[in-house]
Amino acid sequence: MPILSPVLNKDEIEAIVTGIAENISFDYRSKNLVLIGVLKGAFVFLADLIRHLTIDVEIDFIGAASYGAGTVSSEQVRITSDITIDVAGKDVLVVEDIVDTGLTLGFIRDHLAAKAPNSVRICALLDKHERRQENTHVDYVGHGVQEGFLVGYGLDHAERYRQLPAIYHLKSE
Ligand code: IMP
């Protein structure tokens, strides 16, 4: 039986998201910002984040998959669905739910950098830094976590738990 042990409640998430949105609104106040959500997990975070921004932004999504499934991130990443907005000369901020090894975001960052944007930076709600393999710098981090598998607030395990309004550590008995 899986056990869900609380990591961040609704209020804690709201405070984190509000704080990140304030920083982004200030840093990009005179820029042409394109927020790119990484499917599927970032859709809840991105939806909340943009409603706390005080600047105009464009929104797009990118899909990436790593080979293999389960609770261990694998090493081969591919783009499953590309952005449709032309980001040439614009400032891109990739919005991700969680960074684990960093391989997915490293791949996405390089993929987007090839489209000639003015800048590419990264925002992640959760940073599981202990397993980092790739030297992927995360510019905006919501909350650092220890090893473990997290679900809720967009994060899934085998497509379940995304709808939960809080974030939990998924453990098996
Ligand atoms: P990375 O390439 O190892 O950084 O893995 C990033 C991707 O793996 C994220 O976009 C998530 O889809 C998934 N992932 C990594 N850790 C977790 C977790 O604890 N819960 C849910 N998904 C995770």
Coordinates of C-alpha atoms and ligand atoms in Angstrom, one line a residue:
M1 CA 0.0 0.0 0.0
P2 CA 1.4 3.4 -0.9
I3 CA 1.7 6.0 1.9
L4 CA 1.5 9.7 1.3
S5 CA 3.5 11.8 3.8
P6 CA 3.0 15.6 3.6
V7 CA 5.9 17.7 2.3
L8 CA 4.2 21.1 1.5
N9 CA 0.6 22.1 2.2
K10 CA -1.5 24.4 0.1
D11 CA -0.6 27.6 2.1
E12 CA 3.1 26.8 1.9
I13 CA 2.9 26.2 -1.9
E14 CA 1.0 29.5 -2.3
A15 CA 3.6 31.4 -0.4
I16 CA 6.4 29.9 -2.4
V17 CA 4.7 30.6 -5.8
T18 CA 3.9 34.2 -4.8
G19 CA 7.5 34.8 -3.9
I20 CA 8.8 33.4 -7.2
A21 CA 6.2 35.4 -9.1
E22 CA 7.4 38.6 -7.4
N23 CA 11.0 37.9 -8.3
I24 CA 10.1 37.1 -11.9
S25 CA 7.9 40.2 -12.3
F26 CA 10.8 42.4 -11.1
D27 CA 13.6 40.7 -13.1
Y28 CA 11.6 40.7 -16.4
R29 CA 9.8 44.1 -15.9
S30 CA 11.1 45.5 -19.2
K31 CA 11.6 42.3 -21.2
N32 CA 9.6 40.2 -23.6
L33 CA 9.1 37.1 -21.4
V34 CA 8.0 33.8 -22.8
L35 CA 7.2 31.2 -20.1
I36 CA 7.5 27.6 -21.3
G37 CA 5.9 25.0 -19.1
V38 CA 7.3 21.4 -19.2
L39 CA 4.5 18.9 -19.8
K40 CA 2.8 17.5 -18.0
G41 CA 3.9 18.0 -14.4
A42 CA 4.4 21.8 -14.5
F43 CA 0.8 22.7 -15.7
V44 CA -0.5 23.3 -12.2
F45 CA 2.5 25.3 -11.0
L46 CA 2.5 27.4 -14.2
A47 CA -1.2 28.1 -13.9
D48 CA -0.8 29.4 -10.4
L49 CA 2.5 31.3 -11.1
I50 CA 1.1 33.4 -14.0
R51 CA -1.8 34.6 -11.9
H52 CA 0.6 36.1 -9.5
L53 CA 2.7 37.9 -12.1
T54 CA 2.4 41.7 -12.6
I55 CA 3.9 41.7 -16.1
D56 CA 2.7 40.6 -19.5
V57 CA 4.0 37.2 -20.7
E58 CA 3.5 34.8 -23.5
I59 CA 2.9 31.1 -22.6
D60 CA 3.9 27.9 -24.4
F61 CA 4.5 24.3 -23.5
I62 CA 7.1 21.8 -24.3
G63 CA 6.9 18.0 -23.9
A64 CA 9.9 15.9 -23.0
A65 CA 10.2 12.3 -22.1
S66 CA 12.9 10.2 -20.7
Y67 CA 13.2 6.6 -21.8
G68 CA 11.9 4.2 -19.2
A69 CA 9.3 4.7 -16.5
G70 CA 9.1 4.4 -12.8
T71 CA 10.6 6.4 -10.0
V72 CA 14.1 6.6 -11.3
S73 CA 14.8 9.3 -14.0
S74 CA 16.6 7.8 -16.9
E75 CA 19.3 9.3 -19.0
Q76 CA 17.9 9.5 -22.6
V77 CA 15.7 12.6 -23.1
R78 CA 13.8 13.5 -26.3
I79 CA 11.3 16.2 -27.2
T80 CA 7.8 14.8 -27.6
S81 CA 6.0 18.1 -28.3
D82 CA 7.8 21.3 -29.3
I83 CA 6.9 25.0 -28.7
T84 CA 5.0 26.9 -31.4
I85 CA 5.9 30.5 -30.4
D86 CA 8.9 32.0 -32.2
V87 CA 11.3 32.8 -29.3
A88 CA 14.0 34.5 -31.3
G89 CA 15.1 37.6 -29.5
K90 CA 12.8 37.0 -26.6
D91 CA 13.6 36.1 -23.0
V92 CA 12.6 32.5 -22.2
L93 CA 11.9 31.1 -18.8
V94 CA 11.4 27.3 -18.6
V95 CA 9.0 26.4 -15.9
E96 CA 9.4 22.9 -14.4
D97 CA 7.8 21.0 -11.5
I98 CA 10.9 19.3 -10.2
V99 CA 14.6 18.9 -11.1
D100 CA 16.1 15.6 -10.2
T101 CA 19.2 14.6 -12.1
G102 CA 18.9 17.8 -14.2
L103 CA 19.2 15.8 -17.5
T104 CA 15.7 16.8 -18.7
L105 CA 16.1 20.5 -18.1
G106 CA 19.6 20.5 -19.5
F107 CA 18.3 18.9 -22.7
I108 CA 15.4 21.4 -22.9
R109 CA 17.6 24.4 -22.2
D110 CA 20.0 23.4 -25.1
H111 CA 17.1 22.7 -27.4
L112 CA 15.5 26.1 -26.8
A113 CA 18.9 28.0 -26.9
A114 CA 19.2 26.8 -30.5
K115 CA 16.1 28.9 -31.4
A116 CA 18.1 32.1 -30.9
P117 CA 16.3 33.6 -27.8
N118 CA 17.8 36.6 -26.0
S119 CA 18.1 34.5 -22.9
V120 CA 17.1 31.1 -21.4
R121 CA 16.6 30.7 -17.7
I122 CA 15.1 28.0 -15.5
C123 CA 12.4 28.0 -12.8
A124 CA 11.6 24.9 -10.8
L125 CA 9.2 24.5 -8.0
L126 CA 11.1 21.7 -6.4
D127 CA 14.9 21.0 -6.4
K128 CA 16.0 17.5 -5.6
H129 CA 19.6 18.5 -5.7
E130 CA 21.2 15.4 -4.2
R131 CA 20.9 13.4 -7.4
R132 CA 22.1 16.1 -9.7
Q133 CA 24.2 14.7 -12.6
E134 CA 24.1 17.5 -15.1
N135 CA 25.5 21.0 -14.3
T136 CA 22.0 22.5 -14.8
H137 CA 21.8 25.9 -13.1
V138 CA 18.3 26.6 -11.8
D139 CA 17.7 30.3 -11.6
Y140 CA 14.4 30.3 -9.5
V141 CA 13.9 27.5 -7.0
G142 CA 10.8 27.2 -4.9
H143 CA 11.8 24.5 -2.4
G144 CA 14.8 22.1 -1.9
V145 CA 14.0 18.5 -1.1
Q146 CA 15.9 15.4 0.0
E147 CA 15.9 12.3 -2.1
G148 CA 12.5 10.6 -2.4
F149 CA 9.6 10.5 -4.8
L150 CA 7.1 13.4 -4.6
V151 CA 3.6 13.5 -5.9
G152 CA 0.7 16.0 -6.0
Y153 CA 0.3 19.6 -7.4
G154 CA 0.9 18.3 -10.9
L155 CA 3.5 15.7 -10.0
D156 CA 2.6 12.1 -10.8
H157 CA 3.5 8.6 -10.3
A158 CA 2.3 6.5 -13.3
E159 CA -0.1 9.4 -14.1
R160 CA -1.8 9.3 -10.6
Y161 CA -1.9 12.0 -7.8
R162 CA -1.5 15.1 -10.1
Q163 CA -4.9 16.5 -8.8
L164 CA -3.8 16.7 -5.2
P165 CA -3.6 20.3 -4.0
A166 CA -0.6 19.6 -1.7
I167 CA 2.8 17.8 -2.2
Y168 CA 3.5 14.5 -0.6
H169 CA 6.4 12.1 -0.4
L170 CA 5.2 8.7 -1.9
K171 CA 6.4 5.8 0.1
S172 CA 5.5 2.1 -0.2
E173 CA 4.8 0.0 2.9
Ligands
IMP1 P1 15.5 14.7 -14.2 O1 15.8 14.7 -15.7 O2 16.2 13.6 -13.5 O3 15.9 16.0 -13.6 O4 14.0 14.5 -14.0 C1 13.1 15.4 -14.3 C2 11.7 14.8 -14.5 O5 11.5 13.5 -13.8 C3 10.7 15.7 -14.0 O6 10.2 16.6 -15.0 C4 9.6 14.8 -13.5 O7 8.7 14.5 -14.6 C5 10.3 13.5 -13.2 N1 10.5 13.4 -11.7 C6 11.7 13.4 -11.1 N2 11.6 13.3 -9.8 C7 10.3 13.2 -9.6 C8 9.4 13.1 -8.4 O8 9.9 13.0 -7.2 N3 8.1 13.0 -8.6 C9 7.5 13.1 -9.8 N4 8.2 13.2 -10.9 C10 9.6 13.3 -10.8

